[in-house]
């Protein structure tokens, strides 16, 4: 009886310690740490290889405290890596940097006596830009590049040319070499200054603070002068189907980006299924700046946001066929009909319709079965893919 009591006491004591979920710190035996504290880990986004190209996950529109974001460039890099990205563009506002004055206020006592630093932010102030912008607009890029080396993340240098959204709009210059030489009072000249560096210019959130997507006079001039290379068809939670038509007409690459100012943990409350933050899928030979830029110029991009994918029809079809594999698992000997399995090999969710049936959600890394007549074809309409304002690709799957 005593032995039973002792064994029970030992078991209870052991259970009490383990239930606490503590372990001794490796460097300090007097310090206990909690097992249940998990550091954030990278959320991998598995995508297929398409036509011999690797699909890189990119965000081509981000902000930090060096314009009007609320976090540092280093934090932005860590966040992008945790969210599964491979590529991130640093695109601070060129003419709008309200945080700059806060930095000046903190450092004011370090300036030589009789010297006063002033914020050269232009938008929203009474200042003119006759003297130009005196801040080092490349600094945020350098900070992000230094941080990204520890994560294997590729940084695309850039800047956002920021003008009145209702009449002129916002535009990201990507692959810039010197952000300090881009600004001009004439936005069209600012585009030319960026392109003189070999940069690509992307039209950002074309419907933001507008009643429709009709072109303003400035936009018409920019388009006619061939100064624009790409367009955001998705920005944060906004989706502009008309921008797909415009991209196809003008020969623009299509993009989807977060335009993140806060943190994605705060701004993107996304379930753990096959949905993720906004991303631009770039089909490139490798992750070098040269290859990424070549892919954008060749329009090998797809726009992704909250489970929706938009792009050119042929590329969408190739992407889907690379994602979903069809295979015959049974042939009915009486009528020759085939049971065909559809296996989604990616982290994405697809909404598909087979024939006149109801839509089906094909979950990530999952399989469904369907029946195909003896001599029939398997044609799938992918309804969460957009190849136009009202169109979704129909894909014939081989099996």
CSV table of C-alpha atoms in Angstrom, one decimal:
chain,number,residue,atom,x,y,z
A,1,UNK,CA,0.0,0.0,0.0
A,2,UNK,CA,2.9,2.3,0.9
A,3,UNK,CA,4.5,1.5,-2.4
A,4,UNK,CA,1.3,2.3,-4.3
A,5,UNK,CA,1.0,5.7,-2.5
A,6,UNK,CA,4.6,6.5,-3.2
A,7,UNK,CA,4.3,5.7,-6.9
A,8,UNK,CA,1.1,7.7,-7.1
A,9,UNK,CA,2.8,10.7,-5.4
A,10,UNK,CA,5.8,10.5,-7.7
A,11,UNK,CA,3.5,10.2,-10.8
A,12,UNK,CA,1.5,13.3,-9.7
A,13,UNK,CA,4.6,15.3,-9.0
A,14,UNK,CA,6.0,14.3,-12.4
A,15,UNK,CA,2.7,15.2,-14.1
A,16,UNK,CA,2.7,18.6,-12.3
A,17,UNK,CA,6.1,19.5,-13.6
A,18,UNK,CA,5.5,18.4,-17.1
A,19,UNK,CA,2.1,20.2,-17.2
A,20,UNK,CA,4.0,23.4,-16.4
A,21,UNK,CA,5.8,23.0,-19.8
A,22,UNK,CA,9.0,24.5,-18.7
A,23,UNK,CA,12.6,23.6,-19.5
A,24,UNK,CA,15.9,24.8,-18.1
A,25,UNK,CA,17.7,27.4,-20.1
A,26,UNK,CA,20.9,26.1,-21.8
A,27,UNK,CA,23.0,29.0,-20.5
A,28,UNK,CA,21.4,29.5,-17.1
A,29,UNK,CA,20.2,26.5,-15.0
A,30,UNK,CA,18.4,28.8,-12.7
A,31,UNK,CA,16.2,30.1,-15.5
A,32,UNK,CA,13.2,28.2,-16.7
A,33,UNK,CA,11.6,28.9,-20.1
A,34,UNK,CA,8.1,28.0,-21.3
A,35,UNK,CA,7.7,25.3,-23.9
A,36,UNK,CA,4.5,26.8,-25.2
A,37,UNK,CA,6.2,30.0,-26.4
A,38,UNK,CA,6.7,29.5,-30.2
A,39,UNK,CA,8.7,32.0,-32.2
A,40,UNK,CA,7.1,32.9,-35.6
A,41,UNK,CA,8.1,30.6,-38.4
A,42,UNK,CA,8.1,31.1,-42.1
A,43,UNK,CA,4.9,30.1,-43.8
A,44,UNK,CA,5.9,28.3,-46.9
A,45,UNK,CA,3.9,28.9,-50.1
A,46,UNK,CA,4.5,26.0,-52.5
A,47,UNK,CA,4.0,26.8,-56.1
A,48,UNK,CA,4.7,24.8,-59.3
A,49,UNK,CA,7.4,25.3,-61.8
A,50,UNK,CA,5.7,26.7,-65.0
A,51,UNK,CA,7.2,26.4,-68.5
A,52,UNK,CA,10.7,25.9,-67.1
A,53,UNK,CA,10.4,29.0,-64.9
A,54,UNK,CA,10.5,29.2,-61.1
A,55,UNK,CA,7.5,31.2,-59.7
A,56,UNK,CA,8.9,33.7,-57.2
A,57,UNK,CA,6.5,35.3,-54.6
A,58,UNK,CA,7.0,39.1,-54.6
A,59,UNK,CA,5.6,42.2,-53.0
A,60,UNK,CA,6.4,45.2,-55.2
A,61,UNK,CA,4.8,47.9,-53.0
A,62,UNK,CA,5.9,48.4,-49.4
A,63,UNK,CA,6.5,51.3,-47.0
A,64,UNK,CA,8.4,51.9,-43.8
A,65,UNK,CA,9.1,54.7,-41.3
A,66,UNK,CA,11.2,56.3,-44.1
A,67,UNK,CA,8.0,57.5,-45.7
A,68,UNK,CA,4.6,56.9,-43.9
A,69,UNK,CA,4.9,53.3,-42.7
A,70,UNK,CA,4.9,52.3,-39.1
A,71,UNK,CA,7.8,49.8,-39.0
A,72,UNK,CA,11.5,49.8,-40.0
A,73,UNK,CA,12.9,48.4,-43.2
A,74,UNK,CA,14.5,45.6,-41.2
A,75,UNK,CA,11.2,44.6,-39.8
A,76,UNK,CA,9.6,44.7,-43.2
A,77,UNK,CA,12.2,42.3,-44.5
A,78,UNK,CA,11.6,39.9,-41.6
A,79,UNK,CA,7.9,40.1,-42.1
A,80,UNK,CA,8.1,39.3,-45.8
A,81,UNK,CA,10.3,36.3,-45.1
A,82,UNK,CA,7.9,35.0,-42.5
A,83,UNK,CA,5.0,35.5,-44.9
A,84,UNK,CA,6.7,33.2,-47.5
A,85,UNK,CA,8.0,35.9,-49.9
A,86,UNK,CA,11.1,35.5,-52.1
A,87,UNK,CA,11.3,39.1,-53.3
A,88,UNK,CA,10.4,42.5,-51.9
A,89,UNK,CA,10.5,46.0,-53.4
A,90,UNK,CA,11.4,49.0,-51.2
A,91,UNK,CA,9.1,51.8,-52.5
A,92,UNK,CA,9.0,54.7,-50.1
A,93,UNK,CA,7.0,57.7,-51.1
A,94,UNK,CA,9.1,60.2,-53.0
A,95,UNK,CA,7.2,63.3,-52.1
A,96,UNK,CA,5.4,62.2,-48.9
A,97,UNK,CA,7.5,61.4,-45.8
A,98,UNK,CA,5.8,62.6,-42.7
A,99,UNK,CA,7.9,60.4,-40.4
A,100,UNK,CA,11.0,62.4,-41.4
A,101,UNK,CA,10.1,65.3,-39.1
A,102,UNK,CA,9.8,63.0,-36.1
A,103,UNK,CA,13.3,61.8,-36.8
A,104,UNK,CA,14.5,65.4,-37.1
A,105,UNK,CA,12.9,66.2,-33.7
A,106,UNK,CA,14.7,63.4,-32.0
A,107,UNK,CA,18.1,64.3,-33.4
A,108,UNK,CA,17.8,68.1,-33.2
A,109,UNK,CA,20.1,68.4,-30.2
A,110,UNK,CA,22.9,66.6,-32.2
A,111,UNK,CA,23.0,69.3,-34.8
A,112,UNK,CA,25.7,72.0,-34.7
A,113,UNK,CA,24.6,75.2,-32.9
A,114,UNK,CA,22.8,77.5,-35.2
A,115,UNK,CA,21.9,74.7,-37.6
A,116,UNK,CA,18.3,73.6,-38.1
A,117,UNK,CA,17.2,70.6,-40.1
A,118,UNK,CA,13.9,70.8,-42.0
A,119,UNK,CA,11.7,68.1,-43.4
A,120,UNK,CA,11.6,68.2,-47.2
A,121,UNK,CA,8.3,66.4,-47.4
A,122,UNK,CA,6.3,68.2,-50.1
A,123,UNK,CA,2.8,66.7,-50.2
A,124,UNK,CA,0.4,68.1,-47.6
A,125,UNK,CA,2.6,71.1,-46.7
A,126,UNK,CA,2.9,74.7,-47.9
A,127,UNK,CA,6.4,74.1,-49.1
A,128,UNK,CA,7.5,74.3,-52.7
A,129,UNK,CA,9.9,71.8,-54.2
A,130,UNK,CA,12.1,74.5,-55.9
A,131,UNK,CA,15.1,73.4,-53.8
A,132,UNK,CA,14.5,69.7,-54.5
A,133,UNK,CA,14.4,66.9,-52.0
A,134,UNK,CA,17.5,66.8,-49.7
A,135,UNK,CA,16.9,63.5,-47.9
A,136,UNK,CA,18.9,60.4,-48.9
A,137,UNK,CA,16.1,58.4,-50.6
A,138,UNK,CA,18.4,55.4,-51.1
A,139,UNK,CA,19.0,54.8,-47.4
A,140,UNK,CA,15.9,52.7,-46.7
A,141,UNK,CA,16.9,50.5,-49.7
A,142,UNK,CA,20.4,50.0,-48.2
A,143,UNK,CA,19.0,49.1,-44.8
A,144,UNK,CA,16.6,46.5,-46.4
A,145,UNK,CA,19.3,45.0,-48.5
A,146,UNK,CA,21.6,44.6,-45.5
A,147,UNK,CA,18.8,42.9,-43.5
A,148,UNK,CA,17.7,40.7,-46.5
A,149,UNK,CA,21.1,39.0,-46.8
A,150,UNK,CA,20.3,37.0,-43.6
A,151,UNK,CA,17.1,35.7,-45.1
A,152,UNK,CA,17.9,35.0,-48.7
A,153,UNK,CA,15.3,37.6,-49.7
A,154,UNK,CA,15.9,39.7,-52.9
A,155,UNK,CA,15.4,43.4,-52.6
A,156,UNK,CA,14.2,45.4,-55.6
A,157,UNK,CA,15.2,49.1,-55.2
A,158,UNK,CA,12.4,51.5,-55.9
A,159,UNK,CA,10.5,54.6,-55.0
A,160,UNK,CA,6.8,55.7,-55.2
A,161,UNK,CA,6.2,58.8,-57.3
A,162,UNK,CA,3.3,60.3,-55.2
A,163,UNK,CA,1.0,62.9,-56.7
A,164,UNK,CA,-2.7,63.8,-56.3
A,165,UNK,CA,-4.5,60.4,-56.6
A,166,UNK,CA,-7.7,61.8,-58.1
A,167,UNK,CA,-6.0,63.4,-61.1
A,168,UNK,CA,-2.5,62.1,-61.4
A,169,UNK,CA,-2.1,59.0,-59.3
A,170,UNK,CA,0.8,57.1,-57.6
A,171,UNK,CA,3.4,55.2,-59.5
A,172,UNK,CA,6.2,52.8,-58.4
A,173,UNK,CA,9.5,53.1,-60.1
A,174,UNK,CA,11.2,49.6,-59.8
A,175,UNK,CA,14.8,48.7,-60.3
A,176,UNK,CA,16.0,52.2,-59.7
A,177,UNK,CA,19.7,53.0,-59.2
A,178,UNK,CA,19.5,56.4,-57.6
A,179,UNK,CA,16.2,57.6,-56.0
A,180,UNK,CA,17.7,61.0,-55.3
A,181,UNK,CA,17.6,62.0,-59.0
A,182,UNK,CA,14.0,61.1,-59.9
A,183,UNK,CA,11.9,63.9,-58.5
A,184,UNK,CA,10.6,66.6,-60.9
A,185,UNK,CA,7.7,69.0,-60.6
A,186,UNK,CA,6.4,67.5,-63.8
A,187,UNK,CA,5.3,63.9,-63.0
A,188,UNK,CA,5.9,62.8,-66.6
A,189,UNK,CA,9.5,64.0,-66.3
A,190,UNK,CA,9.8,62.1,-63.1
A,191,UNK,CA,8.8,59.0,-65.0
A,192,UNK,CA,11.4,59.8,-67.7
A,193,UNK,CA,14.0,60.3,-65.0
A,194,UNK,CA,13.2,56.8,-63.6
A,195,UNK,CA,13.2,55.2,-67.0
A,196,UNK,CA,16.6,56.8,-67.8
A,197,UNK,CA,18.0,54.6,-65.0
A,198,UNK,CA,16.5,51.6,-66.6
A,199,UNK,CA,13.6,51.5,-64.1
A,200,UNK,CA,10.2,50.1,-64.8
A,201,UNK,CA,7.2,52.2,-63.9
A,202,UNK,CA,4.0,50.6,-62.4
A,203,UNK,CA,0.7,52.4,-62.1
A,204,UNK,CA,-0.5,51.8,-58.5
A,205,UNK,CA,-4.0,51.3,-57.2
A,206,UNK,CA,-5.6,53.0,-60.3
A,207,UNK,CA,-9.1,53.2,-58.7
A,208,UNK,CA,-8.0,54.6,-55.3
A,209,UNK,CA,-10.1,57.6,-54.2
A,210,UNK,CA,-11.8,57.6,-57.6
A,211,UNK,CA,-15.3,57.0,-58.8
A,212,UNK,CA,-14.2,54.8,-61.7
A,213,UNK,CA,-11.1,53.7,-63.6
A,214,UNK,CA,-11.4,56.2,-66.4
A,215,UNK,CA,-8.1,57.7,-67.4
A,216,UNK,CA,-7.2,61.2,-66.3
A,217,UNK,CA,-5.6,63.6,-68.8
A,218,UNK,CA,-2.2,63.0,-67.2
A,219,UNK,CA,-2.6,59.2,-67.3
A,220,UNK,CA,-3.5,59.4,-71.0
A,221,UNK,CA,-0.3,61.4,-71.7
A,222,UNK,CA,1.8,58.9,-69.8
A,223,UNK,CA,0.2,55.9,-71.6
A,224,UNK,CA,0.5,57.5,-75.0
A,225,UNK,CA,4.2,58.3,-74.3
A,226,UNK,CA,4.8,54.6,-73.3
A,227,UNK,CA,6.1,55.6,-69.9
A,228,UNK,CA,4.2,52.9,-68.0
A,229,UNK,CA,5.2,49.3,-67.9
A,230,UNK,CA,2.8,47.7,-65.4
A,231,UNK,CA,-0.3,48.1,-63.3
A,232,UNK,CA,-1.7,46.9,-60.0
A,233,UNK,CA,-4.9,45.0,-60.7
A,234,UNK,CA,-5.0,44.3,-56.9
A,235,UNK,CA,-3.8,46.4,-54.0
A,236,UNK,CA,-4.4,45.3,-50.5
A,237,UNK,CA,-8.1,44.4,-50.4
A,238,UNK,CA,-8.9,46.3,-53.6
A,239,UNK,CA,-9.5,44.4,-56.9
A,240,UNK,CA,-9.9,46.2,-60.2
A,241,UNK,CA,-11.1,43.8,-62.9
A,242,UNK,CA,-11.1,46.7,-65.5
A,243,UNK,CA,-7.4,47.0,-64.9
A,244,UNK,CA,-6.9,43.5,-66.4
A,245,UNK,CA,-8.4,44.7,-69.7
A,246,UNK,CA,-6.2,47.8,-69.6
A,247,UNK,CA,-3.1,45.7,-69.0
A,248,UNK,CA,-3.9,43.4,-71.9
A,249,UNK,CA,-4.6,46.4,-74.2
A,250,UNK,CA,-1.5,48.4,-73.2
A,251,UNK,CA,0.9,45.4,-72.8
A,252,UNK,CA,1.4,46.0,-69.0
A,253,UNK,CA,2.6,43.4,-66.6
A,254,UNK,CA,0.0,42.7,-63.9
A,255,UNK,CA,0.7,43.0,-60.2
A,256,UNK,CA,-0.9,42.5,-56.8
A,257,UNK,CA,0.8,44.1,-53.8
A,258,UNK,CA,0.1,44.9,-50.2
A,259,UNK,CA,1.0,48.6,-50.2
A,260,UNK,CA,1.7,47.7,-46.6
A,261,UNK,CA,2.1,50.5,-44.0
A,262,UNK,CA,1.3,48.7,-40.7
A,263,UNK,CA,2.1,45.0,-40.2
A,264,UNK,CA,0.7,42.1,-42.1
A,265,UNK,CA,-0.1,40.4,-38.8
A,266,UNK,CA,-2.4,43.3,-38.1
A,267,UNK,CA,-3.7,44.1,-41.5
A,268,UNK,CA,-4.1,40.5,-42.9
A,269,UNK,CA,-6.2,38.3,-40.7
A,270,UNK,CA,-6.1,35.4,-43.1
A,271,UNK,CA,-7.2,31.8,-42.2
A,272,UNK,CA,-4.6,29.0,-42.4
A,273,UNK,CA,-6.1,27.6,-45.6
A,274,UNK,CA,-5.0,28.3,-49.2
A,275,UNK,CA,-5.1,32.1,-48.9
A,276,UNK,CA,-2.3,34.5,-48.4
A,277,UNK,CA,-1.4,38.2,-48.4
A,278,UNK,CA,-1.2,40.0,-51.8
A,279,UNK,CA,1.6,38.7,-54.0
A,280,UNK,CA,2.9,39.2,-57.5
A,281,UNK,CA,3.9,35.8,-58.9
A,282,UNK,CA,7.0,36.4,-61.1
A,283,UNK,CA,8.0,33.6,-63.5
A,284,UNK,CA,11.8,34.0,-63.8
A,285,UNK,CA,14.9,32.0,-64.6
A,286,UNK,CA,16.4,32.9,-61.2
A,287,UNK,CA,16.0,35.4,-58.4
A,288,UNK,CA,18.6,37.9,-59.7
A,289,UNK,CA,17.5,41.5,-60.3
A,290,UNK,CA,18.4,40.9,-64.0
A,291,UNK,CA,16.1,37.9,-64.3
A,292,UNK,CA,13.2,39.4,-62.3
A,293,UNK,CA,13.3,42.6,-64.4
A,294,UNK,CA,13.4,40.5,-67.6
A,295,UNK,CA,10.3,38.6,-66.4
A,296,UNK,CA,8.4,41.8,-65.7
A,297,UNK,CA,9.3,43.3,-69.1
A,298,UNK,CA,8.1,40.0,-70.7
A,299,UNK,CA,4.9,40.2,-68.7
A,300,UNK,CA,5.4,36.8,-67.0
A,301,UNK,CA,3.5,37.8,-63.9
A,302,UNK,CA,0.3,36.8,-62.2
A,303,UNK,CA,-1.6,38.9,-59.6
A,304,UNK,CA,-2.6,37.1,-56.4
A,305,UNK,CA,-4.8,38.3,-53.5
A,306,UNK,CA,-6.8,36.4,-50.9
A,307,UNK,CA,-7.2,33.4,-53.1
A,308,UNK,CA,-7.9,35.2,-56.4
A,309,UNK,CA,-5.4,35.1,-59.3
A,310,UNK,CA,-5.5,37.4,-62.3
A,311,UNK,CA,-3.4,37.5,-65.5
A,312,UNK,CA,-3.1,36.7,-69.1
A,313,UNK,CA,-5.2,33.7,-70.1
A,314,UNK,CA,-2.5,31.5,-71.5
A,315,UNK,CA,-0.3,32.0,-68.5
A,316,UNK,CA,-3.2,31.3,-66.1
A,317,UNK,CA,-3.9,28.0,-68.0
A,318,UNK,CA,-0.2,27.0,-67.8
A,319,UNK,CA,-0.1,27.8,-64.1
A,320,UNK,CA,-3.2,25.7,-63.4
A,321,UNK,CA,-2.0,22.8,-65.4
A,322,UNK,CA,1.3,22.8,-63.6
A,323,UNK,CA,-0.6,23.0,-60.3
A,324,UNK,CA,-3.2,20.3,-60.7
A,325,UNK,CA,-2.4,16.8,-62.0
A,326,UNK,CA,-5.1,14.5,-63.5
A,327,UNK,CA,-4.9,10.7,-63.4
A,328,UNK,CA,-7.2,7.9,-64.3
A,329,UNK,CA,-7.8,5.7,-61.2
A,330,UNK,CA,-10.5,3.5,-62.5
A,331,UNK,CA,-12.1,2.6,-65.9
A,332,UNK,CA,-15.6,1.2,-65.8
A,333,UNK,CA,-15.6,-2.0,-67.9
A,334,UNK,CA,-19.3,-1.7,-68.7
A,335,UNK,CA,-19.3,1.7,-70.4
A,336,UNK,CA,-15.7,2.8,-70.6
A,337,UNK,CA,-16.2,5.9,-68.3
A,338,UNK,CA,-13.2,6.9,-66.3
A,339,UNK,CA,-12.8,8.0,-62.7
A,340,UNK,CA,-10.2,10.7,-62.8
A,341,UNK,CA,-8.4,12.1,-59.8
A,342,UNK,CA,-7.5,15.8,-59.6
A,343,UNK,CA,-4.6,16.5,-57.2
A,344,UNK,CA,-3.7,20.0,-56.2
A,345,UNK,CA,0.1,20.0,-55.6
A,346,UNK,CA,0.3,23.6,-54.4
A,347,UNK,CA,-0.4,25.8,-51.3
A,348,UNK,CA,-3.2,27.6,-53.2
A,349,UNK,CA,-6.9,26.9,-53.2
A,350,UNK,CA,-8.8,26.6,-56.5
A,351,UNK,CA,-12.5,27.0,-57.1
A,352,UNK,CA,-13.4,24.9,-60.2
A,353,UNK,CA,-16.5,24.0,-62.1
A,354,UNK,CA,-16.7,20.9,-64.2
A,355,UNK,CA,-19.3,21.0,-66.9
A,356,UNK,CA,-22.6,22.3,-65.6
A,357,UNK,CA,-22.0,21.2,-62.1
A,358,UNK,CA,-21.7,23.3,-59.0
A,359,UNK,CA,-18.4,25.0,-58.1
A,360,UNK,CA,-16.0,22.8,-56.1
A,361,UNK,CA,-13.2,24.0,-53.8
A,362,UNK,CA,-10.0,22.1,-54.5
A,363,UNK,CA,-8.0,22.5,-51.3
A,364,UNK,CA,-4.2,22.8,-51.1
A,365,UNK,CA,-2.4,19.4,-51.3
A,366,UNK,CA,-5.8,17.6,-51.8
A,367,UNK,CA,-7.4,15.3,-54.3
A,368,UNK,CA,-11.0,15.0,-55.6
A,369,UNK,CA,-12.4,12.5,-58.1
A,370,UNK,CA,-14.7,13.2,-61.1
A,371,UNK,CA,-16.1,11.0,-63.8
A,372,UNK,CA,-15.3,11.4,-67.5
A,373,UNK,CA,-17.2,9.6,-70.3
A,374,UNK,CA,-15.4,7.1,-72.4
A,375,UNK,CA,-14.5,9.5,-75.2
A,376,UNK,CA,-15.0,12.7,-73.2
A,377,UNK,CA,-12.6,15.5,-72.4
A,378,UNK,CA,-12.0,16.9,-68.9
A,379,UNK,CA,-12.5,20.7,-69.1
A,380,UNK,CA,-12.3,22.7,-65.9
A,381,UNK,CA,-13.4,26.3,-65.5
A,382,UNK,CA,-11.2,27.9,-62.8
A,383,UNK,CA,-13.5,30.5,-61.3
A,384,UNK,CA,-11.0,32.1,-58.9
A,385,UNK,CA,-8.8,32.9,-61.9
A,386,UNK,CA,-9.6,36.1,-63.8
A,387,UNK,CA,-8.4,36.5,-67.4
A,388,UNK,CA,-10.6,39.5,-68.0
A,389,UNK,CA,-13.2,41.7,-66.4
A,390,UNK,CA,-15.8,39.0,-66.5
A,391,UNK,CA,-13.9,35.9,-67.8
A,392,UNK,CA,-12.4,32.9,-66.2
A,393,UNK,CA,-10.1,30.4,-68.1
A,394,UNK,CA,-11.4,27.0,-69.1
A,395,UNK,CA,-8.6,24.5,-69.0
A,396,UNK,CA,-8.5,21.1,-70.7
A,397,UNK,CA,-6.5,18.7,-68.5
A,398,UNK,CA,-4.7,15.7,-70.0
A,399,UNK,CA,-4.8,12.4,-68.2
